[in-house]
Amino acid sequence: MINSIEIQGLTKSYGDFALQDINLTLPGGAIMGLIGENGAGKTTLIKCILNLVRRDKGSITLMGMDNLRQERQAKEEIGVVLDECFFHDNLRPRDVGAILAPVYRENWDAGLYGDYLDKFQLPQNKLIKEFSRGMKMKLSLAAALAHRPKLLLLDEATAGLDPVVRDEILDEFLTFICDEEHSILISSHIISDLEKAADYITYLHGGRVVLSDAKDTILDSYGRVGCTAAQLEDIQKEDLVRVRRGTFGCEALVSDRAAFHRKYPGLLVEPIALEDLMLFIGKEKSK
Amino acid sequence: MTGLILKDVLVLNKTMKTYILFLIFYFVMAIVGLFSIAFITAFVQIIVMILPISSFAYDEQAKWNRYAMTLPLGRRAVVRAKYLFALLMVLIAAAFALLSCVALSITAAEPVWENLATGLASLSVGLLAVDVTLPLNYKLGPERARPYLYAIIFIPVILMVLAARMGWLDHLEQLPSSLILPLLSLIPLVILLGLPVSYWISCRIVEQKEF
């Protein structure tokens, strides 16, 4: 099966910040969650994929198509929802449909667009300026799905939405992914959403990929060790990914819970949630 | 691309309707002899000048261009749509100016050729504004490009006043009208030819731009 996204050696520098040597693969039929702190490079990565910014090095293929040489063909197969609604306030959902229909030509499914508007309870004739943020994001999603894309790119699309709307949108993603040819790359700060929906997690930190694997593999293998400073000294440094030293004790992140437990049976190693893992890597310096 | 032109029309729908109402009002006033046709010729210039620039301001407010670049159109098509929208405005304004000149020559016995020349000059200034401000809007954004629009309006006026004061235009009346009219009609032609150059510059700017 062709991978939905393949990124190799991607580099993009802004002077004070750079995406460095990004390698990433999103297989078909999967959801990849892109996590990382503000300014870690998530949006820049999505912009590089969409050729909104010029990359310095590397290659990106989308459904097997080069994102520069076959940009238009690739974009026919992509639905995009970015962190805000880009439709003018004085337009109405029916106008958005009329604008996008000639853009996607035969791929645009006006009936499907109407179905999504009904499903999301978005009135066709209401001005977008009267929409709540949740409604605007649902409209963006309806517009992104109505040409039946194979890949959805979502940049903080659920940020600022209440849990009910977020859950509705996540359900829509899960329905979309039922087709094995469909995939989603979603960047989000709401880790609980990604824990619920994502198959793969890629963690960007300081412009680099520090972790990219299947979510279950990460959750099954990574762990947190709680110990004293003296116990920490007895652990070999290569067995630890990150270390956090506090007044009352120390914590360490390990990448292979089972192996660690076999090697140090006296120390308690617990499973770790994605959010804690992100805090470990994001807040602490390397061991 | 037609989708993008339609977007501009829909976004500026209310403004365009207001402008058309103004045009109809001025036209009626000119027919009954209360207003001069100059109101119409000046207003068609405003339409040609302001509407494409307004569409930039609306796009900027919605951050539309970032979204447009995610669509399967290519950067040049986004620019092309904006120029075609501007041309559409020129065509509508020119059609109205022509209609007004002909109608007024019939009803009010106004000099049709003189009015047409005024209308053409007015449209030319509008089109010149399009030629210059569209690339500037792409380069600088609508806020920073606005002062240049004022410059396009005022600099020719200032130059003409200065030329008149210096006495450079004194002999203009002595020139035969058979020479003046073809010379004057060259100006809009040159400005119209400037449109592809302006389009090419805008494309170059947008191709280099990051969104």
Coordinates of C-alpha atoms in Angstrom, one line a residue:
Chain A
M1 CA 0.0 0.0 0.0
I2 CA 1.2 3.5 -0.8
N3 CA 2.0 5.6 2.2
S4 CA -0.1 8.7 2.6
I5 CA 2.8 10.9 3.7
E6 CA 6.5 10.2 3.3
I7 CA 8.9 12.9 4.5
Q8 CA 12.7 12.4 4.2
G9 CA 15.4 14.7 5.5
L10 CA 13.1 17.8 5.6
T11 CA 14.9 20.9 6.7
K12 CA 13.4 24.4 6.9
S13 CA 15.2 27.2 8.6
Y14 CA 13.9 30.6 9.7
G15 CA 17.1 31.8 11.2
D16 CA 16.2 31.6 14.8
F17 CA 14.3 28.4 14.4
A18 CA 14.7 25.4 12.2
L19 CA 13.0 22.1 11.4
Q20 CA 15.9 19.8 11.2
D21 CA 16.1 16.5 9.3
I22 CA 12.5 15.4 9.7
N23 CA 11.7 11.9 8.7
L24 CA 8.2 10.7 8.9
T25 CA 5.9 8.1 7.4
L26 CA 2.1 8.0 7.7
P27 CA 0.7 4.7 6.3
G28 CA -2.7 4.6 4.6
G29 CA -5.7 4.0 6.9
A30 CA -4.1 5.6 9.9
I31 CA -4.3 8.7 12.1
M32 CA -1.0 10.3 13.1
G33 CA -1.0 12.7 16.0
L34 CA 1.6 15.4 15.9
I35 CA 2.5 16.7 19.3
G36 CA 4.9 19.2 20.6
E37 CA 5.2 22.5 22.5
N38 CA 4.2 25.9 21.0
G39 CA 6.9 26.8 18.5
A40 CA 8.2 23.2 18.2
G41 CA 7.5 23.2 14.4
K42 CA 4.2 21.5 14.0
T43 CA 2.6 24.2 11.9
T44 CA 5.8 24.7 9.9
L45 CA 5.8 21.0 9.1
I46 CA 2.2 21.1 7.9
K47 CA 3.0 24.3 5.9
C48 CA 6.0 22.4 4.3
I49 CA 3.7 19.5 3.4
L50 CA 1.3 22.0 1.7
N51 CA 4.1 23.9 0.1
L52 CA 2.9 27.1 1.8
V53 CA 6.6 27.7 2.8
R54 CA 9.7 26.8 0.8
R55 CA 11.8 24.0 2.3
D56 CA 15.6 24.1 2.3
K57 CA 16.2 20.4 1.9
G58 CA 14.4 17.1 1.8
S59 CA 11.6 15.4 0.0
I60 CA 7.9 15.1 0.6
T61 CA 5.5 12.7 -1.2
L62 CA 1.8 12.6 -0.6
M63 CA 0.0 9.4 -1.8
G64 CA 3.1 8.7 -3.8
M65 CA 3.1 12.1 -5.5
D66 CA 5.8 14.7 -5.1
N67 CA 4.4 17.7 -3.2
L68 CA 6.1 20.2 -5.5
R69 CA 6.2 18.6 -8.9
Q70 CA 2.7 17.1 -8.6
E71 CA 1.4 19.7 -6.3
R72 CA -2.0 20.2 -7.9
Q73 CA -2.8 16.5 -8.3
A74 CA -1.7 15.8 -4.7
K75 CA -3.9 18.7 -3.4
E76 CA -6.9 17.2 -5.2
E77 CA -6.6 14.4 -2.7
I78 CA -6.1 16.5 0.4
G79 CA -8.6 18.1 2.8
V80 CA -7.2 20.8 5.0
V81 CA -8.5 22.3 8.2
L82 CA -6.1 24.8 9.8
D83 CA -6.3 26.5 13.2
E84 CA -8.9 29.0 12.1
C85 CA -11.8 29.4 9.7
F86 CA -10.6 31.2 6.5
F87 CA -14.0 31.9 5.1
H88 CA -15.0 35.5 5.0
D89 CA -17.5 36.6 7.7
N90 CA -20.0 37.9 5.2
L91 CA -20.2 34.6 3.3
R92 CA -22.7 31.8 4.1
P93 CA -22.2 28.0 4.0
R94 CA -24.0 27.8 0.7
D95 CA -21.6 30.4 -0.7
V96 CA -18.6 28.3 0.4
G97 CA -20.1 25.4 -1.5
A98 CA -20.6 27.5 -4.6
I99 CA -16.9 28.8 -4.4
L100 CA -15.4 25.3 -3.8
A101 CA -17.5 23.4 -6.4
P102 CA -15.6 24.8 -9.5
V103 CA -12.3 24.5 -7.6
Y104 CA -12.6 20.7 -7.2
R105 CA -14.7 20.3 -10.3
E106 CA -16.0 16.7 -10.6
N107 CA -14.5 15.7 -7.3
W108 CA -16.8 18.1 -5.4
D109 CA -19.9 16.4 -4.0
A110 CA -22.5 19.0 -3.4
G111 CA -24.9 16.4 -1.9
L112 CA -22.2 15.3 0.6
Y113 CA -21.4 18.9 1.5
G114 CA -25.1 19.5 2.2
D115 CA -25.2 16.2 4.2
Y116 CA -22.3 17.4 6.4
L117 CA -23.9 20.8 6.9
D118 CA -27.1 19.0 8.0
K119 CA -25.2 16.6 10.2
F120 CA -23.3 19.4 11.9
Q121 CA -26.5 21.5 12.1
L122 CA -25.0 24.4 10.1
P123 CA -27.7 26.6 8.5
Q124 CA -27.0 27.0 4.7
N125 CA -28.0 30.7 4.8
K126 CA -26.6 32.0 8.0
L127 CA -23.7 34.4 7.8
I128 CA -20.4 32.9 9.0
K129 CA -19.9 35.9 11.3
E130 CA -22.8 34.7 13.4
F131 CA -21.2 31.3 13.8
S132 CA -19.5 30.2 17.0
R133 CA -15.9 28.9 16.8
G134 CA -17.2 25.3 17.0
M135 CA -19.6 26.0 14.0
K136 CA -16.8 27.6 12.0
M137 CA -14.5 24.6 12.5
K138 CA -17.3 22.2 11.6
L139 CA -17.9 24.3 8.4
S140 CA -14.2 24.1 7.6
L141 CA -14.3 20.3 8.1
A142 CA -17.4 20.0 5.9
A143 CA -15.6 22.0 3.2
A144 CA -12.5 19.8 3.6
L145 CA -14.4 16.5 3.3
A146 CA -16.9 17.3 0.5
H147 CA -14.4 16.5 -2.3
R148 CA -13.8 13.1 -0.8
P149 CA -10.1 13.5 0.0
K150 CA -7.8 10.6 0.9
L151 CA -5.7 12.6 3.3
L152 CA -6.8 15.1 6.0
L153 CA -4.3 17.6 7.3
L154 CA -5.5 19.2 10.5
D155 CA -3.5 21.9 12.4
E156 CA -4.9 22.5 15.8
A157 CA -8.4 22.1 14.3
T158 CA -10.0 21.2 17.6
A159 CA -8.3 23.9 19.7
G160 CA -10.6 26.1 21.7
L161 CA -13.6 23.8 21.2
D162 CA -15.8 22.4 24.0
P163 CA -15.5 18.6 24.7
V164 CA -18.8 17.8 23.1
V165 CA -17.9 19.4 19.7
R166 CA -14.4 17.9 19.9
D167 CA -15.9 14.5 20.5
E168 CA -18.3 15.0 17.5
I169 CA -15.4 16.0 15.3
L170 CA -13.2 13.1 16.5
D171 CA -16.1 10.7 15.7
E172 CA -16.1 12.1 12.2
F173 CA -12.3 11.4 11.9
L174 CA -12.9 7.9 13.0
T175 CA -15.6 7.4 10.4
F176 CA -13.3 8.9 7.7
I177 CA -10.5 6.6 8.6
C178 CA -12.7 3.5 8.1
D179 CA -11.7 3.5 4.5
E180 CA -8.2 2.0 4.3
E181 CA -7.0 4.5 1.8
H182 CA -7.8 7.4 4.1
S183 CA -5.4 8.9 6.6
I184 CA -5.2 11.9 8.9
L185 CA -2.3 13.9 10.2
I186 CA -3.5 16.0 13.1
S187 CA -1.5 18.4 15.2
S188 CA -3.0 19.1 18.6
H189 CA -2.2 20.1 22.1
I190 CA -5.1 18.2 23.4
I191 CA -3.3 14.9 24.1
S192 CA -6.4 13.1 25.4
D193 CA -8.0 13.5 21.9
L194 CA -4.9 11.9 20.3
E195 CA -4.9 9.1 22.9
K196 CA -8.4 8.4 21.9
A197 CA -8.1 8.6 18.1
A198 CA -4.4 8.4 16.9
D199 CA -2.7 5.2 15.7
Y200 CA 0.7 6.9 15.5
I201 CA 2.3 9.7 17.5
T202 CA 5.1 11.9 16.3
Y203 CA 6.6 14.2 18.9
L204 CA 8.4 17.3 17.7
H205 CA 10.7 19.1 20.1
G206 CA 12.8 22.1 19.1
G207 CA 12.3 21.4 15.4
R208 CA 13.3 17.8 15.6
V209 CA 11.4 14.5 15.8
V210 CA 12.2 13.1 19.2
L211 CA 9.7 10.3 19.0
S212 CA 7.7 8.7 16.2
D213 CA 6.0 5.4 16.7
A214 CA 2.7 3.6 16.9
K215 CA 0.8 5.0 19.9
D216 CA 0.3 1.5 21.4
T217 CA 4.0 0.7 21.1
I218 CA 4.8 4.0 22.9
L219 CA 2.3 3.4 25.7
D220 CA 3.3 -0.3 26.0
S221 CA 7.0 0.3 26.2
Y222 CA 7.7 3.7 27.8
G223 CA 7.5 4.0 31.5
R224 CA 8.3 6.2 34.5
V225 CA 10.6 5.2 37.3
G226 CA 10.3 6.8 40.7
C227 CA 13.4 6.5 42.9
T228 CA 15.7 8.3 45.3
A229 CA 18.8 10.2 44.2
A230 CA 21.0 7.4 45.4
Q231 CA 19.0 4.8 43.4
L232 CA 19.3 7.0 40.4
E233 CA 23.1 6.9 40.7
D234 CA 23.0 3.1 40.4
I235 CA 21.1 3.1 37.1
Q236 CA 23.2 3.1 33.9
K237 CA 22.7 6.4 32.0
E238 CA 22.0 4.6 28.7
D239 CA 18.9 2.9 30.3
L240 CA 17.3 6.4 30.9
V241 CA 15.8 8.7 28.3
R242 CA 15.2 11.7 30.6
V243 CA 15.6 12.4 34.3
R244 CA 13.8 14.8 36.6
R245 CA 15.3 15.6 40.0
G246 CA 13.0 17.0 42.7
T247 CA 13.4 17.8 46.4
F248 CA 11.7 14.7 47.5
G249 CA 13.0 12.2 45.0
C250 CA 13.8 11.6 41.3
E251 CA 11.8 10.5 38.3
A252 CA 13.2 9.0 35.1
L253 CA 11.7 8.1 31.7
V254 CA 12.6 4.8 30.3
S255 CA 11.9 3.6 26.7
D256 CA 11.6 -0.1 27.4
R257 CA 9.6 -0.8 30.6
A258 CA 9.9 -4.6 30.5
A259 CA 13.6 -4.6 29.9
F260 CA 14.2 -2.0 32.6
H261 CA 12.1 -4.1 35.1
R262 CA 14.2 -7.2 34.3
K263 CA 17.4 -5.3 34.8
Y264 CA 16.4 -3.4 37.9
P265 CA 13.7 -5.6 39.6
G266 CA 13.9 -3.6 42.8
L267 CA 12.7 -0.4 41.2
L268 CA 9.1 0.4 40.4
V269 CA 8.4 1.3 36.8
E270 CA 4.9 2.4 35.8
P271 CA 3.2 3.0 32.5
I272 CA 3.2 6.6 31.4
A273 CA 0.5 8.7 29.7
L274 CA 1.4 10.6 26.5
E275 CA 1.0 13.9 28.3
D276 CA 3.4 13.0 31.0
L277 CA 5.8 11.7 28.4
M278 CA 5.6 15.1 26.6
L279 CA 6.2 16.9 29.9
F280 CA 9.2 14.7 30.6
I281 CA 10.8 15.4 27.3
G282 CA 9.6 19.0 26.9
K283 CA 10.5 20.3 30.3
E284 CA 13.7 18.3 31.2
K285 CA 17.1 18.6 29.7
S286 CA 18.6 15.4 28.3
K287 CA 20.1 13.1 31.0
Chain B
M1 CA -10.4 29.7 -10.8
T2 CA -14.0 30.7 -11.4
G3 CA -14.6 29.8 -7.8
L4 CA -12.1 32.4 -6.7
I5 CA -13.7 35.1 -8.9
L6 CA -17.1 34.1 -7.6
K7 CA -15.7 34.4 -4.1
D8 CA -14.7 38.1 -4.7
V9 CA -18.1 38.8 -6.2
L10 CA -19.9 37.2 -3.2
V11 CA -17.7 38.9 -0.7
L12 CA -18.2 42.3 -2.3
N13 CA -21.8 41.7 -3.2
K14 CA -23.3 44.3 -0.8
T15 CA -20.7 46.9 -1.8
M16 CA -21.3 46.3 -5.5
K17 CA -25.1 46.6 -5.0
T18 CA -24.6 50.0 -3.2
Y19 CA -22.3 51.2 -6.0
I20 CA -24.8 50.2 -8.7
L21 CA -27.6 52.1 -6.8
F22 CA -25.3 55.2 -6.7
L23 CA -24.7 54.8 -10.4
I24 CA -28.4 54.5 -11.2
F25 CA -29.1 57.6 -9.0
Y26 CA -26.4 59.6 -10.8
F27 CA -27.7 58.4 -14.1
V28 CA -31.2 59.5 -13.4
M29 CA -30.0 62.8 -12.0
A30 CA -28.0 63.3 -15.2
I31 CA -30.9 62.4 -17.4
V32 CA -33.2 65.0 -15.6
G33 CA -30.3 67.5 -15.9
L34 CA -29.6 68.0 -12.2
F35 CA -26.1 66.4 -12.2
S36 CA -23.4 66.5 -14.8
I37 CA -22.2 63.2 -16.4
A38 CA -18.9 63.9 -14.6
F39 CA -20.5 62.2 -11.5
I40 CA -20.8 59.0 -13.5
T41 CA -17.4 59.1 -15.1
A42 CA -15.8 59.8 -11.7
F43 CA -17.8 57.0 -10.1
V44 CA -16.9 54.4 -12.6
Q45 CA -13.2 55.2 -11.8
I46 CA -13.9 54.6 -8.1
I47 CA -15.5 51.2 -8.9
V48 CA -12.5 50.1 -11.0
M49 CA -10.0 51.3 -8.4
I50 CA -11.6 50.5 -5.1
L51 CA -13.3 47.1 -5.5
P52 CA -10.2 45.0 -6.3
I53 CA -8.4 46.7 -3.5
S54 CA -11.3 46.1 -1.1
S55 CA -11.3 42.4 -2.1
F56 CA -7.6 42.3 -0.9
A57 CA -8.6 43.9 2.4
Y58 CA -11.4 41.3 2.9
D59 CA -9.0 38.5 2.0
E60 CA -6.4 39.8 4.4
Q61 CA -9.0 40.0 7.2
A62 CA -10.0 36.3 6.6
K63 CA -6.4 35.2 5.9
W64 CA -7.9 33.8 2.8
N65 CA -4.7 33.5 0.8
R66 CA -3.3 30.9 3.1
Y67 CA -6.4 28.8 2.6
A68 CA -6.4 29.5 -1.2
M69 CA -2.8 28.1 -1.4
T70 CA -4.0 24.8 0.0
L71 CA -6.5 24.4 -2.9
P72 CA -5.5 22.4 -6.0
L73 CA -5.2 25.6 -8.2
G74 CA -1.6 26.7 -8.1
R75 CA -0.3 30.2 -7.0
R76 CA -0.6 31.7 -10.5
A77 CA -4.3 30.8 -10.7
V78 CA -5.0 32.7 -7.4
V79 CA -3.3 35.8 -8.9
R80 CA -5.0 35.3 -12.3
A81 CA -8.5 35.2 -10.6
K82 CA -7.8 38.5 -8.9
Y83 CA -6.8 40.2 -12.2
L84 CA -9.8 38.7 -13.9
F85 CA -12.0 40.1 -11.2
A86 CA -10.4 43.5 -11.7
L87 CA -11.0 43.2 -15.4
L88 CA -14.6 42.2 -14.8
M89 CA -15.0 45.4 -12.8
V90 CA -13.5 47.4 -15.7
L91 CA -15.9 45.8 -18.1
I92 CA -18.9 46.6 -16.0
A93 CA -17.8 50.2 -15.3
A94 CA -17.0 50.7 -19.0
A95 CA -20.4 49.3 -20.1
F96 CA -22.1 51.6 -17.7
A97 CA -20.1 54.6 -18.8
L98 CA -20.8 53.8 -22.5
L99 CA -24.5 53.4 -21.9
S100 CA -24.6 56.7 -19.9
C101 CA -22.8 58.6 -22.7
V102 CA -25.0 57.3 -25.4
A103 CA -28.2 57.8 -23.4
L104 CA -27.3 61.3 -22.4
S105 CA -26.3 62.2 -26.0
I106 CA -29.9 61.2 -27.0
T107 CA -31.9 62.6 -24.1
A108 CA -29.8 65.7 -23.2
A109 CA -28.0 66.3 -26.5
E110 CA -24.7 66.0 -24.6
P111 CA -21.5 65.8 -26.8
V112 CA -21.1 62.0 -27.0
W113 CA -17.4 61.9 -28.1
E114 CA -16.2 64.3 -25.5
N115 CA -18.1 62.4 -22.8
L116 CA -16.7 59.1 -24.0
A117 CA -13.2 60.5 -24.0
T118 CA -13.8 61.7 -20.4
G119 CA -15.1 58.3 -19.4
L120 CA -12.2 56.6 -21.1
A121 CA -9.7 58.8 -19.3
S122 CA -11.5 58.1 -16.0
L123 CA -11.4 54.3 -16.6
S124 CA -7.7 54.6 -17.5
V125 CA -6.8 56.2 -14.2
G126 CA -8.8 53.4 -12.5
L127 CA -6.9 50.7 -14.5
L128 CA -3.6 52.4 -13.8
A129 CA -4.4 52.1 -10.1
V130 CA -5.1 48.4 -10.7
D131 CA -1.8 48.0 -12.7
V132 CA 0.2 49.5 -9.8
T133 CA -1.6 48.5 -6.7
L134 CA -2.3 44.8 -7.3
P135 CA 1.4 43.9 -7.2
L136 CA 1.9 46.2 -4.3
N137 CA -1.0 44.6 -2.4
Y138 CA 0.6 41.2 -3.0
K139 CA 4.0 42.5 -1.8
L140 CA 3.0 44.7 1.1
G141 CA -0.6 43.8 2.0
P142 CA -3.6 46.1 1.6
E143 CA -2.8 48.4 4.6
R144 CA 0.7 49.3 3.5
A145 CA -0.2 49.5 -0.2
R146 CA -3.0 52.0 0.4
P147 CA -0.8 55.2 0.4
Y148 CA 0.4 54.2 -3.1
L149 CA -3.2 54.4 -4.3
Y150 CA -3.4 58.0 -3.1
A151 CA -0.1 58.7 -4.9
I152 CA -1.5 57.3 -8.1
I153 CA -4.5 59.6 -7.9
F154 CA -2.7 62.7 -6.8
I155 CA 0.6 62.6 -8.6
P156 CA -0.9 62.9 -12.1
V157 CA -3.1 65.8 -10.9
I158 CA -0.1 67.6 -9.4
L159 CA 2.0 67.0 -12.5
M160 CA -0.8 68.4 -14.7
V161 CA -1.3 71.5 -12.5
L162 CA 2.5 72.0 -12.5
A163 CA 2.7 71.5 -16.3
A164 CA -0.1 74.0 -16.8
R165 CA 1.6 76.6 -14.5
M166 CA 4.8 76.2 -16.3
G167 CA 3.0 76.9 -19.5
W168 CA 3.8 73.6 -21.1
L169 CA 0.1 72.9 -21.9
D170 CA -0.4 76.4 -23.5
H171 CA 0.0 75.2 -27.1
L172 CA -2.2 72.1 -26.5
E173 CA -5.3 73.9 -27.9
Q174 CA -3.5 74.8 -31.1
L175 CA -3.0 71.1 -31.9
P176 CA -5.6 69.7 -34.3
S177 CA -8.2 67.5 -32.6
S178 CA -7.5 64.8 -35.3
L179 CA -4.0 64.5 -33.6
I180 CA -5.1 64.9 -30.0
L181 CA -7.8 62.2 -29.9
P182 CA -5.5 59.3 -31.3
L183 CA -2.8 60.5 -28.9
L184 CA -5.2 60.4 -25.9
S185 CA -6.6 57.1 -26.9
L186 CA -3.1 55.7 -26.8
I187 CA -2.9 56.3 -23.0
P188 CA -5.6 53.8 -22.0
L189 CA -4.1 51.3 -24.5
V190 CA -0.7 51.6 -22.8
I191 CA -2.3 51.2 -19.4
L192 CA -4.2 48.1 -20.7
L193 CA -0.9 46.7 -22.0
G194 CA 0.5 47.3 -18.5
L195 CA -1.9 44.8 -17.1
P196 CA 0.0 41.7 -18.3
V197 CA 3.2 43.2 -17.0
S198 CA 1.5 43.9 -13.7
Y199 CA 0.1 40.3 -13.6
W200 CA 3.6 38.9 -14.3
I201 CA 5.1 40.9 -11.4
S202 CA 2.3 39.8 -9.1
C203 CA 2.9 36.2 -10.0
R204 CA 6.6 36.5 -9.3
I205 CA 5.9 38.1 -5.9
V206 CA 3.4 35.3 -5.0
E207 CA 5.7 32.6 -6.2
Q208 CA 8.4 33.8 -3.8
K209 CA 6.0 34.4 -0.9
E210 CA 5.5 32.2 2.2
F211 CA 2.0 31.8 3.6

